[in-house]
Amino acid sequence: MTTRPPAQVGQAIDAIDTPALLIDLDAFERNLKRMADHAAKAGVRLRPHAKTHKCAVIARRQMALGAVGVCCQTVGEAEAMVFGGVTDVLVSNEIVEPSKIARLAGLARQADIATCVDSSATIEALGAAARAAGAQLRVLVEVEVGGNRCGAEPGRPTLELARTIAATPGLVFGGLHAYHGRAQHIRSFAERKGEADSAVAKAKATKELLEANGLPCELVTGAGTGTYRFEPMSGVYNELQAGSYVFMDADYGRNLNDDGALFADFENSLFVLATVISTPTGDRAVVNAGLKASSVDSGMPTVADFSDVTYVGASDEHGRLDLSKTNRRLRVGERIKLIPGHCDPTVNLYDWFVCLRGDRIESLWPIAGRGAI
């Protein structure tokens, strides 16, 4: 069930029901342009990951700046994108359940749809579903390049899967999906680059093997917000999948740049607006944003604008703030903005983005892919 919006267009920030998910439109738009400009300068395609925002409005804005389409992780997310007007979607995951394969094939009659495999088990099922739907599916081989998650081993195992895809009616071999998820949050710049370079080497060797065996590999796609500088400059990757750059979060903010400074290539544009509901002691305050308002899988949220106020604990409906290092005294009813520890699962807790220009609500965008499987 979709909840009613927490505010109305034209209202001021103080009128928003909390907790609510805010987008600072000025920072958000700068982030979109910065990544679009980077991809254009590097000469690679940009296919942002929509699992970050799950919102077709944002996907279309990314495409208006040059993105070729988006990635999704689930068929439900892909449906939300296509039904919202997105015409090119890569489901960058293995889809194995028959019902989901059928949905994916049906979606391919409405848009350009691709998906990934890392074993031969589902290739024939994908082909049969595509043929039954009168559609064509692009299928990429997901290659294990260091994330230790899904992915066929580089080299000959990937070659054999690519051959099987190319020989299956209803399917088209779409290239290599070579995403190194674990590398995105390695704090050290040098170590993060080293992991990205290792992924590039594995993808390069595999691509060359495919082509040496007469199988063109026109696409190598991957990279993320943490490594977006590295893969596009390799001459191997020609599509960039970064997603979190649109919002950023507290965890990405802990990465380091090459000069040792904190990663600040993109701005925080996503916030959880919370209300102070209790100030029981001078060194403690409580807000109405706990586990149901912000994901803590990558650490607690941080308090925007007040570096000396620390969010130290969350329960279902409560967030505890430590005021022991500040002279500031919060009052009951005061609003504060929190920077989520991890933007993707935090977005999945909400039905609406409240989009602000300054302190006024300019737009309300539905998070149509929330919880979509």
Short mmCIF file of C-alpha atoms in Angstrom, two decimals:
data_model
loop_
_atom_site.label_atom_id
_atom_site.label_comp_id
_atom_site.label_asym_id
_atom_site.label_seq_id
_atom_site.Cartn_x
_atom_site.Cartn_y
_atom_site.Cartn_z
CA MET A 1 0.00 0.00 0.00
CA THR A 2 1.35 3.40 -0.97
CA THR A 3 1.07 5.94 1.82
CA ARG A 4 -0.11 9.48 1.22
CA PRO A 5 2.63 12.04 0.59
CA PRO A 6 4.05 13.57 3.78
CA ALA A 7 3.64 17.11 2.43
CA GLN A 8 2.30 19.16 -0.45
CA VAL A 9 4.04 21.07 -3.22
CA GLY A 10 4.66 24.66 -2.23
CA GLN A 11 4.83 24.04 1.50
CA ALA A 12 7.85 24.91 3.60
CA ILE A 13 10.09 22.27 5.15
CA ASP A 14 8.48 22.78 8.56
CA ALA A 15 5.16 21.46 7.21
CA ILE A 16 6.56 18.01 6.34
CA ASP A 17 5.36 15.03 8.40
CA THR A 18 8.39 13.21 9.77
CA PRO A 19 10.28 11.02 9.34
CA ALA A 20 10.44 11.86 5.64
CA LEU A 21 12.95 11.34 2.84
CA LEU A 22 14.24 14.59 1.38
CA ILE A 23 16.11 15.42 -1.82
CA ASP A 24 18.03 18.69 -2.02
CA LEU A 25 17.36 19.35 -5.70
CA ASP A 26 20.26 21.75 -6.23
CA ALA A 27 22.84 19.24 -4.91
CA PHE A 28 21.07 16.35 -6.66
CA GLU A 29 21.17 18.11 -10.04
CA ARG A 30 24.85 18.96 -9.64
CA ASN A 31 25.58 15.29 -8.92
CA LEU A 32 23.69 14.17 -12.04
CA LYS A 33 25.55 16.59 -14.26
CA ARG A 34 28.95 15.81 -12.73
CA MET A 35 28.66 12.09 -13.47
CA ALA A 36 27.17 12.67 -16.92
CA ASP A 37 30.06 14.98 -17.78
CA HIS A 38 32.58 12.44 -16.46
CA ALA A 39 31.15 9.63 -18.63
CA ALA A 40 31.07 11.87 -21.70
CA LYS A 41 34.66 12.99 -21.18
CA ALA A 42 35.79 9.37 -20.68
CA GLY A 43 33.93 8.29 -23.84
CA VAL A 44 31.85 5.62 -22.10
CA ARG A 45 28.15 4.99 -21.81
CA LEU A 46 26.42 5.77 -18.53
CA ARG A 47 23.86 3.28 -17.22
CA PRO A 48 23.15 4.35 -13.63
CA HIS A 49 21.92 1.79 -11.14
CA ALA A 50 18.28 2.41 -10.27
CA LYS A 51 18.41 0.23 -7.15
CA THR A 52 19.65 3.41 -5.48
CA HIS A 53 16.54 5.48 -6.16
CA LYS A 54 13.89 3.04 -7.49
CA CYS A 55 12.20 6.02 -9.13
CA ALA A 56 11.40 6.37 -12.83
CA VAL A 57 11.32 10.16 -12.54
CA ILE A 58 14.99 10.15 -11.54
CA ALA A 59 15.86 7.56 -14.20
CA ARG A 60 14.35 9.75 -16.91
CA ARG A 61 16.29 12.76 -15.64
CA GLN A 62 19.49 10.72 -15.83
CA MET A 63 18.64 9.70 -19.39
CA ALA A 64 17.88 13.31 -20.33
CA LEU A 65 21.54 14.04 -19.47
CA GLY A 66 22.80 11.23 -21.70
CA ALA A 67 22.41 7.95 -19.82
CA VAL A 68 21.53 5.08 -22.16
CA GLY A 69 19.21 3.46 -19.63
CA VAL A 70 19.42 2.05 -16.12
CA CYS A 71 20.36 -1.07 -14.20
CA CYS A 72 18.03 -2.83 -11.79
CA GLN A 73 18.49 -5.77 -9.46
CA THR A 74 14.99 -7.29 -9.65
CA VAL A 75 12.30 -7.86 -12.25
CA GLY A 76 9.94 -5.76 -10.14
CA GLU A 77 12.33 -2.82 -10.24
CA ALA A 78 12.63 -3.25 -14.01
CA GLU A 79 8.84 -3.22 -14.34
CA ALA A 80 8.63 -0.04 -12.28
CA MET A 81 11.17 1.60 -14.59
CA VAL A 82 9.55 0.47 -17.86
CA PHE A 83 6.02 1.33 -16.69
CA GLY A 84 7.43 4.74 -15.77
CA GLY A 85 8.75 5.39 -19.27
CA VAL A 86 12.31 3.99 -19.17
CA THR A 87 13.07 2.21 -22.44
CA ASP A 88 16.36 0.39 -21.75
CA VAL A 89 16.96 -1.72 -18.62
CA LEU A 90 19.68 -4.16 -17.62
CA VAL A 91 18.72 -6.47 -14.76
CA SER A 92 22.24 -6.87 -13.43
CA ASN A 93 21.46 -10.04 -11.54
CA GLU A 94 20.63 -13.71 -12.14
CA ILE A 95 16.89 -14.33 -12.66
CA VAL A 96 16.09 -18.02 -12.17
CA GLU A 97 12.47 -18.44 -11.00
CA PRO A 98 10.14 -19.41 -13.89
CA SER A 99 7.54 -16.78 -12.98
CA LYS A 100 10.13 -14.01 -12.96
CA ILE A 101 11.70 -15.22 -16.22
CA ALA A 102 8.25 -15.05 -17.85
CA ARG A 103 7.71 -11.53 -16.53
CA LEU A 104 11.12 -10.49 -17.83
CA ALA A 105 10.38 -11.88 -21.29
CA GLY A 106 7.03 -10.11 -21.35
CA LEU A 107 8.73 -6.86 -20.42
CA ALA A 108 11.07 -7.30 -23.39
CA ARG A 109 8.10 -6.69 -25.68
CA GLN A 110 7.87 -3.15 -24.29
CA ALA A 111 11.50 -2.12 -23.89
CA ASP A 112 15.09 -3.16 -24.52
CA ILE A 113 15.69 -5.65 -21.70
CA ALA A 114 18.88 -7.44 -20.74
CA THR A 115 19.83 -9.74 -17.88
CA CYS A 116 22.81 -11.72 -16.57
CA VAL A 117 23.75 -15.36 -16.12
CA ASP A 118 26.66 -17.10 -14.45
CA SER A 119 25.69 -20.71 -15.21
CA SER A 120 24.06 -22.64 -18.02
CA ALA A 121 21.07 -23.62 -15.88
CA THR A 122 18.82 -20.73 -16.88
CA ILE A 123 19.95 -19.98 -20.43
CA GLU A 124 17.49 -22.36 -22.09
CA ALA A 125 14.69 -21.18 -19.77
CA LEU A 126 15.39 -17.57 -20.76
CA GLY A 127 15.40 -18.52 -24.43
CA ALA A 128 12.15 -20.49 -24.17
CA ALA A 129 10.42 -17.62 -22.39
CA ALA A 130 11.65 -15.11 -24.96
CA ARG A 131 10.42 -17.26 -27.82
CA ALA A 132 7.04 -17.78 -26.15
CA ALA A 133 6.67 -14.03 -25.68
CA GLY A 134 7.74 -13.26 -29.22
CA ALA A 135 10.55 -11.15 -27.80
CA GLN A 136 14.30 -11.05 -27.71
CA LEU A 137 16.43 -10.87 -24.57
CA ARG A 138 19.99 -9.64 -24.40
CA VAL A 139 21.95 -11.83 -21.98
CA LEU A 140 25.32 -10.92 -20.48
CA VAL A 141 27.68 -13.25 -18.69
CA GLU A 142 28.40 -12.02 -15.20
CA VAL A 143 32.10 -12.49 -14.52
CA GLU A 144 33.61 -12.89 -11.05
CA VAL A 145 36.18 -10.10 -10.86
CA GLY A 146 36.76 -9.94 -7.11
CA GLY A 147 33.45 -9.38 -5.36
CA ASN A 148 33.07 -13.05 -4.36
CA ARG A 149 29.36 -12.92 -5.01
CA CYS A 150 27.70 -14.07 -8.25
CA GLY A 151 29.76 -14.53 -11.39
CA ALA A 152 31.31 -17.18 -13.62
CA GLU A 153 35.06 -17.55 -13.44
CA PRO A 154 36.96 -15.42 -15.96
CA GLY A 155 38.32 -17.05 -19.08
CA ARG A 156 37.04 -20.31 -20.52
CA PRO A 157 34.00 -20.79 -18.21
CA THR A 158 32.73 -17.41 -19.37
CA LEU A 159 33.51 -18.24 -23.01
CA GLU A 160 31.42 -21.43 -22.84
CA LEU A 161 28.44 -19.56 -21.39
CA ALA A 162 28.72 -16.86 -24.05
CA ARG A 163 28.73 -19.52 -26.77
CA THR A 164 25.61 -21.12 -25.31
CA ILE A 165 23.80 -17.78 -25.17
CA ALA A 166 24.72 -16.96 -28.77
CA ALA A 167 23.44 -20.36 -29.93
CA THR A 168 20.08 -20.11 -28.11
CA PRO A 169 17.13 -18.83 -30.20
CA GLY A 170 15.43 -15.85 -28.59
CA LEU A 171 18.64 -14.67 -26.94
CA VAL A 172 21.44 -12.36 -28.02
CA PHE A 173 24.84 -12.41 -26.36
CA GLY A 174 25.12 -8.93 -24.86
CA GLY A 175 28.64 -8.86 -23.45
CA LEU A 176 30.21 -9.03 -20.00
CA HIS A 177 28.90 -7.78 -16.68
CA ALA A 178 32.03 -7.23 -14.56
CA TYR A 179 31.05 -5.37 -11.41
CA HIS A 180 33.31 -5.41 -8.36
CA GLY A 181 30.91 -4.50 -5.56
CA ARG A 182 33.31 -5.10 -2.69
CA ALA A 183 35.78 -2.56 -4.07
CA GLN A 184 33.33 0.33 -3.81
CA HIS A 185 33.78 0.80 -0.08
CA ILE A 186 37.49 0.15 0.38
CA ARG A 187 38.62 3.26 2.22
CA SER A 188 42.18 3.56 0.90
CA PHE A 189 42.36 5.14 -2.55
CA ALA A 190 45.37 3.03 -3.54
CA GLU A 191 43.79 -0.23 -2.37
CA ARG A 192 40.49 0.62 -4.03
CA LYS A 193 42.27 1.38 -7.29
CA GLY A 194 44.26 -1.84 -6.97
CA GLU A 195 41.06 -3.87 -6.72
CA ALA A 196 39.58 -2.04 -9.69
CA ASP A 197 42.75 -2.64 -11.71
CA SER A 198 42.54 -6.36 -10.88
CA ALA A 199 38.94 -6.43 -12.13
CA VAL A 200 39.99 -4.66 -15.32
CA ALA A 201 42.71 -7.25 -15.96
CA LYS A 202 40.26 -10.15 -15.56
CA ALA A 203 37.67 -8.52 -17.78
CA LYS A 204 40.29 -7.66 -20.41
CA ALA A 205 41.68 -11.19 -20.59
CA THR A 206 38.20 -12.66 -20.85
CA LYS A 207 37.10 -10.24 -23.56
CA GLU A 208 40.22 -11.02 -25.58
CA LEU A 209 39.58 -14.76 -25.23
CA LEU A 210 36.03 -14.39 -26.51
CA GLU A 211 37.14 -12.35 -29.49
CA ALA A 212 40.00 -14.73 -30.27
CA ASN A 213 37.37 -17.46 -30.51
CA GLY A 214 35.23 -15.53 -32.97
CA LEU A 215 32.69 -14.20 -30.45
CA PRO A 216 32.44 -10.39 -30.55
CA CYS A 217 32.18 -8.77 -27.11
CA GLU A 218 30.90 -5.27 -27.72
CA LEU A 219 30.04 -4.42 -24.12
CA VAL A 220 31.90 -4.61 -20.83
CA THR A 221 29.80 -3.00 -18.12
CA GLY A 222 30.41 -2.39 -14.44
CA ALA A 223 32.02 0.08 -12.02
CA GLY A 224 30.32 2.01 -9.25
CA THR A 225 30.46 5.25 -7.33
CA GLY A 226 33.54 4.15 -5.40
CA THR A 227 35.55 3.19 -8.50
CA TYR A 228 33.92 5.32 -11.19
CA ARG A 229 37.24 7.02 -12.03
CA PHE A 230 39.11 3.81 -12.76
CA GLU A 231 37.19 1.40 -15.03
CA PRO A 232 36.17 3.94 -17.71
CA MET A 233 39.80 4.95 -18.20
CA SER A 234 40.91 1.34 -18.75
CA GLY A 235 40.03 1.01 -22.43
CA VAL A 236 38.21 -2.22 -21.48
CA TYR A 237 35.00 -1.06 -19.81
CA ASN A 238 32.73 0.97 -22.05
CA GLU A 239 29.71 1.32 -19.75
CA LEU A 240 29.55 2.75 -16.24
CA GLN A 241 26.96 1.55 -13.67
CA ALA A 242 27.44 3.98 -10.76
CA GLY A 243 24.26 4.60 -8.79
CA SER A 244 24.82 6.09 -5.33
CA TYR A 245 26.43 9.23 -6.75
CA VAL A 246 22.98 10.79 -7.12
CA PHE A 247 22.49 10.87 -3.33
CA MET A 248 25.71 9.84 -1.57
CA ASP A 249 25.56 8.57 2.01
CA ALA A 250 27.59 8.52 5.19
CA ASP A 251 29.40 5.31 4.25
CA TYR A 252 30.69 6.59 0.90
CA GLY A 253 31.77 9.71 2.73
CA ARG A 254 34.32 7.61 4.64
CA ASN A 255 36.24 6.67 1.47
CA LEU A 256 39.47 8.54 0.81
CA ASN A 257 40.70 10.34 -2.28
CA ASP A 258 44.24 10.11 -3.60
CA ASP A 259 45.32 13.10 -1.51
CA GLY A 260 44.09 11.43 1.69
CA ALA A 261 41.08 13.72 2.02
CA LEU A 262 37.60 12.34 2.43
CA PHE A 263 35.80 11.39 -0.80
CA ALA A 264 33.83 14.47 -1.81
CA ASP A 265 33.41 14.10 -5.57
CA PHE A 266 29.62 14.24 -5.10
CA GLU A 267 27.40 16.00 -2.58
CA ASN A 268 24.97 14.67 -0.02
CA SER A 269 21.58 15.31 -1.58
CA LEU A 270 19.50 12.72 0.33
CA PHE A 271 18.40 13.28 3.92
CA VAL A 272 16.00 11.82 6.44
CA LEU A 273 14.09 14.66 8.07
CA ALA A 274 13.44 13.86 11.74
CA THR A 275 11.84 15.60 14.69
CA VAL A 276 13.23 15.83 18.20
CA ILE A 277 10.66 14.15 20.45
CA SER A 278 12.52 14.11 23.76
CA THR A 279 15.40 15.89 25.53
CA PRO A 280 15.56 13.92 28.81
CA THR A 281 19.08 15.07 29.78
CA GLY A 282 21.50 17.76 28.75
CA ASP A 283 23.65 15.31 26.84
CA ARG A 284 20.93 13.24 25.19
CA ALA A 285 18.12 13.88 22.73
CA VAL A 286 15.81 11.49 20.92
CA VAL A 287 14.40 11.83 17.40
CA ASN A 288 11.54 9.96 15.75
CA ALA A 289 13.80 8.31 13.14
CA GLY A 290 15.05 4.86 14.08
CA LEU A 291 15.41 1.54 12.28
CA LYS A 292 12.19 2.09 10.32
CA ALA A 293 13.49 5.39 8.98
CA SER A 294 17.14 4.76 8.07
CA SER A 295 19.14 1.64 7.31
CA VAL A 296 22.06 1.06 9.67
CA ASP A 297 23.67 -1.90 7.86
CA SER A 298 26.61 0.34 6.91
CA GLY A 299 26.67 2.29 10.14
CA MET A 300 24.53 4.90 11.84
CA PRO A 301 23.35 8.00 10.03
CA THR A 302 25.21 11.21 10.66
CA VAL A 303 23.65 14.53 11.61
CA ALA A 304 23.81 17.06 8.79
CA ASP A 305 24.96 20.57 9.67
CA PHE A 306 26.09 19.63 13.20
CA SER A 307 29.35 17.67 13.25
CA ASP A 308 29.46 17.75 17.04
CA VAL A 309 26.09 16.00 17.45
CA THR A 310 26.31 12.22 17.03
CA TYR A 311 23.58 9.71 16.23
CA VAL A 312 24.60 6.83 18.48
CA GLY A 313 21.76 4.31 18.59
CA ALA A 314 18.56 3.23 16.88
CA SER A 315 15.52 1.22 17.90
CA ASP A 316 12.34 0.79 15.86
CA GLU A 317 10.94 4.31 16.23
CA HIS A 318 13.69 6.13 18.11
CA GLY A 319 17.11 7.53 17.28
CA ARG A 320 19.38 8.58 20.13
CA LEU A 321 21.63 11.61 19.78
CA ASP A 322 24.73 12.25 21.88
CA LEU A 323 25.04 15.94 22.78
CA SER A 324 27.98 15.59 25.13
CA LYS A 325 30.44 17.23 22.72
CA THR A 326 28.34 20.24 21.79
CA ASN A 327 27.07 23.35 23.50
CA ARG A 328 23.97 23.17 21.37
CA ARG A 329 20.75 22.22 23.13
CA LEU A 330 18.03 20.80 20.95
CA ARG A 331 14.42 21.56 21.74
CA VAL A 332 11.40 19.26 21.52
CA GLY A 333 9.75 19.74 18.12
CA GLU A 334 12.94 20.89 16.39
CA ARG A 335 13.69 19.39 12.96
CA ILE A 336 17.08 17.91 12.05
CA LYS A 337 18.38 16.31 8.87
CA LEU A 338 20.16 12.96 8.95
CA ILE A 339 22.53 11.61 6.28
CA PRO A 340 21.71 7.89 5.89
CA GLY A 341 24.49 5.38 6.44
CA HIS A 342 23.43 3.49 3.27
CA CYS A 343 21.19 5.23 0.77
CA ASP A 344 19.81 2.24 -1.18
CA PRO A 345 18.05 0.33 1.64
CA THR A 346 17.02 3.62 3.29
CA VAL A 347 15.15 4.62 0.12
CA ASN A 348 13.41 1.23 0.23
CA LEU A 349 11.73 2.28 3.50
CA TYR A 350 9.75 5.12 1.87
CA ASP A 351 7.02 5.67 -0.72
CA TRP A 352 7.89 9.28 -1.59
CA PHE A 353 10.79 11.61 -2.17
CA VAL A 354 10.07 15.13 -0.92
CA CYS A 355 12.07 17.34 -3.27
CA LEU A 356 13.19 20.70 -1.93
CA ARG A 357 14.48 23.81 -3.65
CA GLY A 358 15.81 25.84 -0.77
CA ASP A 359 13.27 25.29 2.01
CA ARG A 360 10.22 24.93 -0.26
CA ILE A 361 8.77 21.71 -1.66
CA GLU A 362 9.04 21.75 -5.43
CA SER A 363 8.08 18.17 -6.27
CA LEU A 364 6.91 14.86 -4.79
CA TRP A 365 8.28 11.79 -6.60
CA PRO A 366 6.91 8.29 -6.03
CA ILE A 367 9.38 5.52 -5.21
CA ALA A 368 7.58 3.06 -7.47
CA GLY A 369 10.21 0.30 -7.18
CA ARG A 370 10.06 0.15 -3.39
CA GLY A 371 10.02 -3.48 -2.26
CA ALA A 372 9.63 -4.67 -5.87
CA ILE A 373 10.74 -8.29 -6.39
#
